[in-house]
mmCIF file of C-alpha atoms in Angstrom:
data_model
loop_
_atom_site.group_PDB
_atom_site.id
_atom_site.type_symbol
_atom_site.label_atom_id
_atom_site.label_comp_id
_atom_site.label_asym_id
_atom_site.label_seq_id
_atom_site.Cartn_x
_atom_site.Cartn_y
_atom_site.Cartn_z
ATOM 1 C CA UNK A 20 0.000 0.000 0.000
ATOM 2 C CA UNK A 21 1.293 3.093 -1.174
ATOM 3 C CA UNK A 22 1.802 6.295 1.218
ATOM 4 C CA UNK A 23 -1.144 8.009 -0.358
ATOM 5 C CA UNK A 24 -3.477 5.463 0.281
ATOM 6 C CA UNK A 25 -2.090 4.964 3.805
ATOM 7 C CA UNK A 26 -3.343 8.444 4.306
ATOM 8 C CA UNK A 27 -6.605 7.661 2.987
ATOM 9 C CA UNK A 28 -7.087 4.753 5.168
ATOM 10 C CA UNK A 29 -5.946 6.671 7.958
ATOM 11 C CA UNK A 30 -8.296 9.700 7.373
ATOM 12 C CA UNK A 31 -11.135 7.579 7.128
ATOM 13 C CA UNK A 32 -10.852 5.656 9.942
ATOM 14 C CA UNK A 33 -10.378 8.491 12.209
ATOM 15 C CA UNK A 34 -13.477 9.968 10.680
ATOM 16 C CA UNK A 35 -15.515 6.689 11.648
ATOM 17 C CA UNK A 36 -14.614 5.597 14.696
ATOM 18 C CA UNK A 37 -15.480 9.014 17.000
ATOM 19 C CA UNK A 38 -16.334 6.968 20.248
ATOM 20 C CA UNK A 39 -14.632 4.180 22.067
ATOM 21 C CA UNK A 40 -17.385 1.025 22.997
ATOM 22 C CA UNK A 41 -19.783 2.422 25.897
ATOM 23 C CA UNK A 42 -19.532 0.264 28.856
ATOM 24 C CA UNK A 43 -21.764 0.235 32.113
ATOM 25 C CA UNK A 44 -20.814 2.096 34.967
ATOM 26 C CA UNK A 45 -23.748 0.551 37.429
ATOM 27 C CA UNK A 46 -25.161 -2.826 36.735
ATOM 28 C CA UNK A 47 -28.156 -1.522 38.338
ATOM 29 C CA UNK A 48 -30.431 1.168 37.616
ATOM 30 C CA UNK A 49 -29.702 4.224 39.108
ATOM 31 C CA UNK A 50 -33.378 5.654 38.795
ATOM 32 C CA UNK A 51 -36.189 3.311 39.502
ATOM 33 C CA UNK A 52 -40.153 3.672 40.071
ATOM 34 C CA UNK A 53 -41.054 4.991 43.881
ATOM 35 C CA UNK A 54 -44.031 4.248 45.802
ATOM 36 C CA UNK A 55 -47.012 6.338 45.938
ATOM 37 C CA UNK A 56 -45.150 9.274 43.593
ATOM 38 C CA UNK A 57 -45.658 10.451 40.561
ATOM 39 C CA UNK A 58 -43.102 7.789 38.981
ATOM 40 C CA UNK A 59 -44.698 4.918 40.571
ATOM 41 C CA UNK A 60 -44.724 3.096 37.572
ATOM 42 C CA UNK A 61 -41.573 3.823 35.525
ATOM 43 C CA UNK A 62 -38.730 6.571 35.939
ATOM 44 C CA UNK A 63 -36.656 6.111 32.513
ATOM 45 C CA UNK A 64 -35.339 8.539 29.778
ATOM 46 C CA UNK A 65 -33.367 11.340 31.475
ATOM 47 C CA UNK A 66 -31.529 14.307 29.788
ATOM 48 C CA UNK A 67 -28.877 15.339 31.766
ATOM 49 C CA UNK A 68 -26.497 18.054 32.352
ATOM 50 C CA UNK A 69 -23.871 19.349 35.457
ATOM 51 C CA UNK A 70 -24.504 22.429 36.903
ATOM 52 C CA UNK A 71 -21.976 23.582 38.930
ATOM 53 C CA UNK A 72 -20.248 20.191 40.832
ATOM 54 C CA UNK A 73 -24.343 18.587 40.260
ATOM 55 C CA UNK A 74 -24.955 16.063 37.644
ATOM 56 C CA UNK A 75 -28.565 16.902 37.199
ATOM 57 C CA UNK A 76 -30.911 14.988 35.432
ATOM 58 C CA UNK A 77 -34.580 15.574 33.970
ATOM 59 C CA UNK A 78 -36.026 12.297 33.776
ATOM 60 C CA UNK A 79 -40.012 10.708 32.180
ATOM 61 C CA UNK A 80 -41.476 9.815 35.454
ATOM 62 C CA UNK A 81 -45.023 7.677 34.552
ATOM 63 C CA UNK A 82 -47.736 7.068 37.496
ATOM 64 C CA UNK A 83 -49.706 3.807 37.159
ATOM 65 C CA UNK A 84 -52.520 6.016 35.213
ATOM 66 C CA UNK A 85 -49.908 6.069 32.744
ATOM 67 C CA UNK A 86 -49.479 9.219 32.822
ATOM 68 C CA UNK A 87 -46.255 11.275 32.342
ATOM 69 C CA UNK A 88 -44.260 13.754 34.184
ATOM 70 C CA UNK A 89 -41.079 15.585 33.993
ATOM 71 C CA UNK A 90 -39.086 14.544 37.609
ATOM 72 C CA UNK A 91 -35.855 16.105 38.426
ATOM 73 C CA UNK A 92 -32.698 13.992 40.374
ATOM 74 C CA UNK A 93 -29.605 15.377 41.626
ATOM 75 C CA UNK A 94 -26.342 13.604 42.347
ATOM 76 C CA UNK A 95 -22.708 14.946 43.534
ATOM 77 C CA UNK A 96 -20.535 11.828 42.039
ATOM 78 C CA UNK A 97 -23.215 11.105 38.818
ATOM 79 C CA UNK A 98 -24.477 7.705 39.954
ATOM 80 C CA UNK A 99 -26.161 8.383 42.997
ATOM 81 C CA UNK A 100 -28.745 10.237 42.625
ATOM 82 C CA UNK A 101 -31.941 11.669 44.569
ATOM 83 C CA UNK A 102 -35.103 12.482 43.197
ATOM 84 C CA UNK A 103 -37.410 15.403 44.265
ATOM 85 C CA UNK A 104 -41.042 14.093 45.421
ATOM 86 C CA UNK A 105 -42.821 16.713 43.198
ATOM 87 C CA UNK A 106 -42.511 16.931 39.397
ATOM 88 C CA UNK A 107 -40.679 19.501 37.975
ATOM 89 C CA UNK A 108 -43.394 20.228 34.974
ATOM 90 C CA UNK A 109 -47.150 18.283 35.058
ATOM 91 C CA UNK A 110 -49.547 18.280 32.090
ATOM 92 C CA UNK A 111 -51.094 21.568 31.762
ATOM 93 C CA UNK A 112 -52.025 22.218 28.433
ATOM 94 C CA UNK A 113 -54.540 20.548 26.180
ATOM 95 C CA UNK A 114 -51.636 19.057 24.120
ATOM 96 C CA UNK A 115 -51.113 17.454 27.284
ATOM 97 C CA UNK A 116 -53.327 16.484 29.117
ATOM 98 C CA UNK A 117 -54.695 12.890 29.044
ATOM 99 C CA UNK A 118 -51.174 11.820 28.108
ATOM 100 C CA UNK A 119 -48.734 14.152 29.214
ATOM 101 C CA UNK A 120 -44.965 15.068 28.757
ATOM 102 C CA UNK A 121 -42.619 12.440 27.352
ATOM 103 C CA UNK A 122 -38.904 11.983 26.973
ATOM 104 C CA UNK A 123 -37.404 15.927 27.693
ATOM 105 C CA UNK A 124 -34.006 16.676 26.112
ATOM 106 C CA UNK A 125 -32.121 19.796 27.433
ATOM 107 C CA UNK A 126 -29.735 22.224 26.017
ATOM 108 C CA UNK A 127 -28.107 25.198 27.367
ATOM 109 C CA UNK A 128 -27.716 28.278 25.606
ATOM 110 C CA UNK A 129 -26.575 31.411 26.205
ATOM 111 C CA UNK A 130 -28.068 31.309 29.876
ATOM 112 C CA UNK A 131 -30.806 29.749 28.814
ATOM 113 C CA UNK A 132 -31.907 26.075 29.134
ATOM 114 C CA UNK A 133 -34.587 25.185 26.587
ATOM 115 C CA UNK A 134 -36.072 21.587 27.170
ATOM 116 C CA UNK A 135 -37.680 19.267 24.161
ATOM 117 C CA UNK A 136 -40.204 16.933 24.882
ATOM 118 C CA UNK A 137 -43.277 14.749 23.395
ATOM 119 C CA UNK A 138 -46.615 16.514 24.133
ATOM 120 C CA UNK A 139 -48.842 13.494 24.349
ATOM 121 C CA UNK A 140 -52.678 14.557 24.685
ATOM 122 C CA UNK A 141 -53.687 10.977 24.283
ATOM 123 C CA UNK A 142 -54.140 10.586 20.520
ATOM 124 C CA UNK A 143 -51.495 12.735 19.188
ATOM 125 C CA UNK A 144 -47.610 13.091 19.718
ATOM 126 C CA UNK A 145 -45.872 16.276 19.078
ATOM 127 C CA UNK A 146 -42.742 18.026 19.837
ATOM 128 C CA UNK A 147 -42.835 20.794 22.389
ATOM 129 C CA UNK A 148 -40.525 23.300 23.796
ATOM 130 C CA UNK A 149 -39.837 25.129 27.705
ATOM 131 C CA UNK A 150 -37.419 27.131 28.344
ATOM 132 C CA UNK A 151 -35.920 28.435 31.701
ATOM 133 C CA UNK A 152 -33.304 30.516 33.392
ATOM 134 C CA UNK A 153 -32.762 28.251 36.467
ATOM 135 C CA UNK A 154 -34.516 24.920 35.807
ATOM 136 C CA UNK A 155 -36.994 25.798 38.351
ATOM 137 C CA UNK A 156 -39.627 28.601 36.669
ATOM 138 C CA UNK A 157 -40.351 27.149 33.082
ATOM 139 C CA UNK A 158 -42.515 29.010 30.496
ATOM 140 C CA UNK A 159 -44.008 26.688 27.517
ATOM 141 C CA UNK A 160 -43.351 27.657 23.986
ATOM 142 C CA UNK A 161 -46.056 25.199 22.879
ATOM 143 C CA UNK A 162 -45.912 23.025 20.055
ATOM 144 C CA UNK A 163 -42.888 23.409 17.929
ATOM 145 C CA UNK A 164 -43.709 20.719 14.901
ATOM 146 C CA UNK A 165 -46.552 19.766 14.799
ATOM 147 C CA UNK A 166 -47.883 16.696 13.656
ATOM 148 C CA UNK A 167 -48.999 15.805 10.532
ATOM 149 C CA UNK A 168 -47.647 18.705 9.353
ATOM 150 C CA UNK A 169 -44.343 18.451 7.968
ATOM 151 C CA UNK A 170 -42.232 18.806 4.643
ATOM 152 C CA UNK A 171 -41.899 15.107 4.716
ATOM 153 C CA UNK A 172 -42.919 13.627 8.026
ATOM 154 C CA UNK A 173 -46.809 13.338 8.060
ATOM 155 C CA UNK A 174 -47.390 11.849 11.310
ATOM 156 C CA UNK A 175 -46.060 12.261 14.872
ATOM 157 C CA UNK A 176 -43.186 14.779 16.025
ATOM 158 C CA UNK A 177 -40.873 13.637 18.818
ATOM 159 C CA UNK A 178 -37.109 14.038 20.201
ATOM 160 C CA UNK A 179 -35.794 17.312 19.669
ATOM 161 C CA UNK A 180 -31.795 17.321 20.199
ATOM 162 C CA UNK A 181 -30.811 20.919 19.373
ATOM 163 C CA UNK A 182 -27.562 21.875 18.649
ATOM 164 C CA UNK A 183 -25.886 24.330 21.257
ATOM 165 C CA UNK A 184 -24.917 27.538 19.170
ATOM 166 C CA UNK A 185 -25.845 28.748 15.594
ATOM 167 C CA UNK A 186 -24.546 27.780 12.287
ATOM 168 C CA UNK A 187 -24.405 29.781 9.862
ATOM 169 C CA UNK A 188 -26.608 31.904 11.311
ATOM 170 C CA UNK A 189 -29.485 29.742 12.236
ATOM 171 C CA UNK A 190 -29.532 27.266 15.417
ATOM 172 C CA UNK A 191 -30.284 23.349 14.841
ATOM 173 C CA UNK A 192 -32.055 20.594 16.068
ATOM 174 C CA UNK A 193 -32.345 17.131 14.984
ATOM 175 C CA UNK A 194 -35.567 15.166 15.326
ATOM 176 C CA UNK A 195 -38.027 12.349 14.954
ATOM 177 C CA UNK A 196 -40.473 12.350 11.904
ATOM 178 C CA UNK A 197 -43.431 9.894 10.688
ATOM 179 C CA UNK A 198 -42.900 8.512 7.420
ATOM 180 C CA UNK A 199 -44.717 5.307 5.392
ATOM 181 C CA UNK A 200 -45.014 3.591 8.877
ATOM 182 C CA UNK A 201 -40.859 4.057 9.846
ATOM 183 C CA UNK A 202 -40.033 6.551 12.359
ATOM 184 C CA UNK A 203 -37.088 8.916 11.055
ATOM 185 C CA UNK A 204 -34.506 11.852 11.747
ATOM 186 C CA UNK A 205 -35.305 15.256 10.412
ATOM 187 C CA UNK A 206 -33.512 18.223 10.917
ATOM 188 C CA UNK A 207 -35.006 21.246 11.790
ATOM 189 C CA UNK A 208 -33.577 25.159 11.852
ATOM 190 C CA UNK A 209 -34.649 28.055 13.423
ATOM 191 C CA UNK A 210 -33.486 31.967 14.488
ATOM 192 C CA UNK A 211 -34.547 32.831 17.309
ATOM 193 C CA UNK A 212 -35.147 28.940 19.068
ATOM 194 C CA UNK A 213 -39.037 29.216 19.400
ATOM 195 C CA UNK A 214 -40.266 29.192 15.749
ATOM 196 C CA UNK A 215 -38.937 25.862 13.690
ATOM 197 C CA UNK A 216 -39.349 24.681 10.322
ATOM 198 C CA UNK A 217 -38.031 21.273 8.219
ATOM 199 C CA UNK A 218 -34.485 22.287 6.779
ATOM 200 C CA UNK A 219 -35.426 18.958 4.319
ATOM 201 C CA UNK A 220 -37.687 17.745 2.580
ATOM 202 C CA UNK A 221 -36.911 14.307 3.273
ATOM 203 C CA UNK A 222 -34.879 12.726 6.344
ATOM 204 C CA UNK A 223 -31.496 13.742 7.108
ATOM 205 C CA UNK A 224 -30.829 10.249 8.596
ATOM 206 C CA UNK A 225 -33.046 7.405 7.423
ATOM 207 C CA UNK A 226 -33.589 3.914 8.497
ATOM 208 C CA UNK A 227 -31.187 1.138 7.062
ATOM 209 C CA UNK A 228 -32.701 -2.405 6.404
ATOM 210 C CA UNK A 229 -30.796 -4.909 8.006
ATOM 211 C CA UNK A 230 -29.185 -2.962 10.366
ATOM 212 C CA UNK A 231 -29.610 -2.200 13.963
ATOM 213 C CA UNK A 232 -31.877 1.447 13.051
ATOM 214 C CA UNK A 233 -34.164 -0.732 10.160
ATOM 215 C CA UNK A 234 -37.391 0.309 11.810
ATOM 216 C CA UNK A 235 -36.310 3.429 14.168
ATOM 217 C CA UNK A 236 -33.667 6.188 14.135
ATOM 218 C CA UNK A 237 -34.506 8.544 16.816
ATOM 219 C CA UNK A 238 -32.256 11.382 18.453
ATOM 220 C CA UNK A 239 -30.663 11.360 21.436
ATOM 221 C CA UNK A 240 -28.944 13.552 23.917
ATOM 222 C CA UNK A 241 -28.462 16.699 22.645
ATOM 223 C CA UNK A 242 -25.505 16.948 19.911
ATOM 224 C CA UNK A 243 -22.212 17.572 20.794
ATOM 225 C CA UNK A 244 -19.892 19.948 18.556
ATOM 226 C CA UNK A 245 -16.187 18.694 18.123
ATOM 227 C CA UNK A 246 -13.474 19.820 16.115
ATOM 228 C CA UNK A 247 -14.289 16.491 13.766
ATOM 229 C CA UNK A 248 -17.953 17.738 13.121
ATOM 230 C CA UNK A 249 -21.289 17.486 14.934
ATOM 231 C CA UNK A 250 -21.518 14.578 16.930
ATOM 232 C CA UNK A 251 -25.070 12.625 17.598
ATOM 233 C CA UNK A 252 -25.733 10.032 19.481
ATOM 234 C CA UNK A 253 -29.278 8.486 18.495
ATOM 235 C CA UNK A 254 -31.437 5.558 19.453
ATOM 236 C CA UNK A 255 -32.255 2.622 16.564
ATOM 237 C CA UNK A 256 -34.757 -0.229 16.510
ATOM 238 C CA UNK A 257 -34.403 -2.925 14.193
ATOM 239 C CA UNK A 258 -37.462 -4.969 12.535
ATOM 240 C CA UNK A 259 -38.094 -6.756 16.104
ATOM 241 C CA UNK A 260 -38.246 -3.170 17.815
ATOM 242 C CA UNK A 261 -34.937 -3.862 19.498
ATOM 243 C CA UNK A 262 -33.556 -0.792 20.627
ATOM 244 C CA UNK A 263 -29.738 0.087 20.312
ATOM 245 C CA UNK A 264 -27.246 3.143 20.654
ATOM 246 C CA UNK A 265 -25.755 4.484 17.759
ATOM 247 C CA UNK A 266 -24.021 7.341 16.480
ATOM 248 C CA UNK A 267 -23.469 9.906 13.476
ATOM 249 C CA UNK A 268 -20.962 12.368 12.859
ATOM 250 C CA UNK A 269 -22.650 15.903 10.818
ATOM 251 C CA UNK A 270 -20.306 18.191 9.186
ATOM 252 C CA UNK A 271 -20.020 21.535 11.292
ATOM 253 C CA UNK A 272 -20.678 23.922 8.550
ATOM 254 C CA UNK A 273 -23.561 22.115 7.310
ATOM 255 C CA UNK A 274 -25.738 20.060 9.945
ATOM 256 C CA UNK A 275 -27.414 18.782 6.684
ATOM 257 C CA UNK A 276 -24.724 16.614 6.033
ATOM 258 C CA UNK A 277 -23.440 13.362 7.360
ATOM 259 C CA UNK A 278 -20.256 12.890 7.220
ATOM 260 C CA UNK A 279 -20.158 9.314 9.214
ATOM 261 C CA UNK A 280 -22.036 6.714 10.743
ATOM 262 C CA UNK A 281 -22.282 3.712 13.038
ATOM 263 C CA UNK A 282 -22.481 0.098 11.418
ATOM 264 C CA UNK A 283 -22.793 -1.686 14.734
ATOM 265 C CA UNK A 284 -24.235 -0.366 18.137
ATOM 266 C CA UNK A 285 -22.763 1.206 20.937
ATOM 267 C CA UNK A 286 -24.998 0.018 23.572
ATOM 268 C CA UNK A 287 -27.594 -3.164 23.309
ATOM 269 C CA UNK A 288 -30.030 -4.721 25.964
ATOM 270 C CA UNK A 289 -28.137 -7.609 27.997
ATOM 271 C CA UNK A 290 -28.829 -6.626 31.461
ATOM 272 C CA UNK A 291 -32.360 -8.441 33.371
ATOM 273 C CA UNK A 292 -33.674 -4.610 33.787
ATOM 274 C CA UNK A 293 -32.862 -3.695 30.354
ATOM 275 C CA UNK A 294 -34.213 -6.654 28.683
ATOM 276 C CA UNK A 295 -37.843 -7.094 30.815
ATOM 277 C CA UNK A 296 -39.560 -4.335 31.644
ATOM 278 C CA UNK A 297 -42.725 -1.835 30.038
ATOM 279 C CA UNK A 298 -41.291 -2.316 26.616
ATOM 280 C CA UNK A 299 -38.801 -5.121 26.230
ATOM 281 C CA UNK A 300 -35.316 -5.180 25.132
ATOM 282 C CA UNK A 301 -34.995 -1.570 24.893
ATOM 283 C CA UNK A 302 -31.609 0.904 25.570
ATOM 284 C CA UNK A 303 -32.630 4.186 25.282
ATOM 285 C CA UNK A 304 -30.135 6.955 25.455
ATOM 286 C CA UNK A 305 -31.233 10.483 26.510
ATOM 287 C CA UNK A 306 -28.997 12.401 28.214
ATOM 288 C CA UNK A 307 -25.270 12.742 28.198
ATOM 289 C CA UNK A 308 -22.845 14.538 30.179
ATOM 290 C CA UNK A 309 -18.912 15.367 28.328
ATOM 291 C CA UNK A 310 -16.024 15.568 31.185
ATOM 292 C CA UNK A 311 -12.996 15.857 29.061
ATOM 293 C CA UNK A 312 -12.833 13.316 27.049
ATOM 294 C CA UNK A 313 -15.263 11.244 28.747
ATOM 295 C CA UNK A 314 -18.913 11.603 27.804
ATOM 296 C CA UNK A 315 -21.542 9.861 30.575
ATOM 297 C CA UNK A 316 -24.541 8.244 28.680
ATOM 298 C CA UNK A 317 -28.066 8.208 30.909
ATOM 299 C CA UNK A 318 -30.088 5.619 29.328
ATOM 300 C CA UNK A 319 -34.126 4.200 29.816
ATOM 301 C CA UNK A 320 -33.946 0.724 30.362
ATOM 302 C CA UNK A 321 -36.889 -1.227 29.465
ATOM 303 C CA UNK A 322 -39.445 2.009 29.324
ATOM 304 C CA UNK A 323 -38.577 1.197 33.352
ATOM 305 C CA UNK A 324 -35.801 2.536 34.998
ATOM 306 C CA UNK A 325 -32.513 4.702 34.043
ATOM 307 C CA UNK A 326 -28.956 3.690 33.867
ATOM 308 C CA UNK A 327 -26.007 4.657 33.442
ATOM 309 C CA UNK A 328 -22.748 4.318 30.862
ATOM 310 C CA UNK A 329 -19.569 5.736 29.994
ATOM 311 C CA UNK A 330 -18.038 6.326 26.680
ATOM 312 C CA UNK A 331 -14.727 8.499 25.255
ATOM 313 C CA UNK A 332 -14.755 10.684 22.653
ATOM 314 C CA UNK A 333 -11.423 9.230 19.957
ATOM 315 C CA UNK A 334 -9.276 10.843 17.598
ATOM 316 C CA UNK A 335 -8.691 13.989 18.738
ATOM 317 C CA UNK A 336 -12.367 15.228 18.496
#
């Protein structure tokens, strides 16, 4: 092999490998259901983020009604964590109510933390934003995207990981879309973070058959910007609804464009917790937290409980 194609080799492979293998830090859930709460049925799918020497999480915390609330849990070390008795936001609004709010995603901007989640009303999912200066007092934006309603994806709206700063002079945010029964990543883009619209008119990130996302391909904690390109971490189901961790790897300048992608998964069910539970066999990465080089992945196990991996971030990104 020449010295050229060394290079080449060498250029791609740093390209496509951007994380090192997760692997577990507990081997038991670090969030589980409480009695006679508000998450007395399931406590799973927590964005995260460390505030001051706090890991901090914002986790889906379902009652046996099946109704769902945003809790919030606090921790000093990032494993042991305490959850507040009261809910941090309840369903309020008629896009709410009768379902209520799903699967948050944070992202802090400027001062500002602006929280994603699924409005569920009971018939119809759609992606809604709250935004707040101390994650205590929230105000609702209301329904971002709604469904039924896009360029492309005609059904439900969900997951909304946006990107922490603008680009070229609009800010970011990668989602889930409805499409010919397959749920999808869009991207959206937006200038002031409260009014979105499709940047596509088809998926930036579609499913793959025969791979681990051939059903599913559903964002995950919000992205995180390295000198490599925009880095995603997303959720995938395969034909059996299997979920799995994978990731993708956007070019910076354009967050239209992928420059990467996983072929195998970074995280799969093989724990008891992760494997039975609400919705079996399921991994469900939400939130993630970036020390150095280290990034901490906060995962739903089984539509149940929350866990907890670690990954690093390779190749100089």
């Amino acid at each position: 092999m020449g010295i050229f194609a060394k290079i080449l080799v060498a250029a791609a492979l740093s390209l496509t490998l951007p994380l090192a293998p997760a692997k577990r830090i507990s081997d038991k859930p670090i969030l589980s259901p409480r009695k006679d709460c508000f998450d007395d049925l399931a406590a799973y799918n927590p964005t995260a983020i460390k505030v001051d020497d706090e890991h901090v999480l914002l986790y889906r915390g379902q009652n046996k009604a099946g109704t769902s609330f945003v809790g919030i849990a606090r921790s000093k070390d990032g494993i042991r964590f305490e959850a507040e008795r009261e809910p941090l936001l309840k369903p309020e609004t008629d896009y709410e109510k009768n379902g209520g709010l799903e699967d948050p995603r944070l992202t802090l901007i400027d001062g500002t933390y602006y929280l994603t989640y699924t409005g569920y009303n009971g018939k119809d999912a759609q992606l809604c934003l709250a935004s707040s200066k101390d994650l205590k007092t929230w105000t609702r934006h209301g329904v971002i995207l709604p469904a039924y309603k896009g360029s492309w994806n005609r059904g439900w709206t969900k997951a909304g990981a946006i990107v922490d700063r603008k680009i070229n002079g609009k800010y970011w945010m990668y989602y889930l879309g409805t499409v010919d029964d397959a749920d999808q990543m869009g991207v959206a883009s937006s200038t002031d973070l409260i009014d979105w619209s499709d940047a596509l008119d088809h998926p930036v990130l579609p499913k793959r058959p025969g791979k681990f996302d051939s059903r599913v391909v559903e964002p995950g904690p919000a992205p995180v910007v390295t000198d490599r390109g925009i880095l995603l971490i997303y959720n995938g189901a395969d034909d059996k609804l299997v979920y799995r961790t994978g990731w993708v790897l956007f070019d910076s300048n354009d967050p239209t464009k992928v420059l990467a992608r996983s072929d195998s998964p970074l995280l799969e069910p093989e724990l008891s917790w992760e494997v039975k539970g609400q919705v079996p066999n399921v991994v469900f990465v939400e939130g993630a937290i970036r020390d150095g080089e280290r990034l901490i992945l906060y995962y739903g196990g089984a539509d149940s409980v929350t866990g907890v991996a670690e990954t690093r971030l390779e190749n100089d990104m």
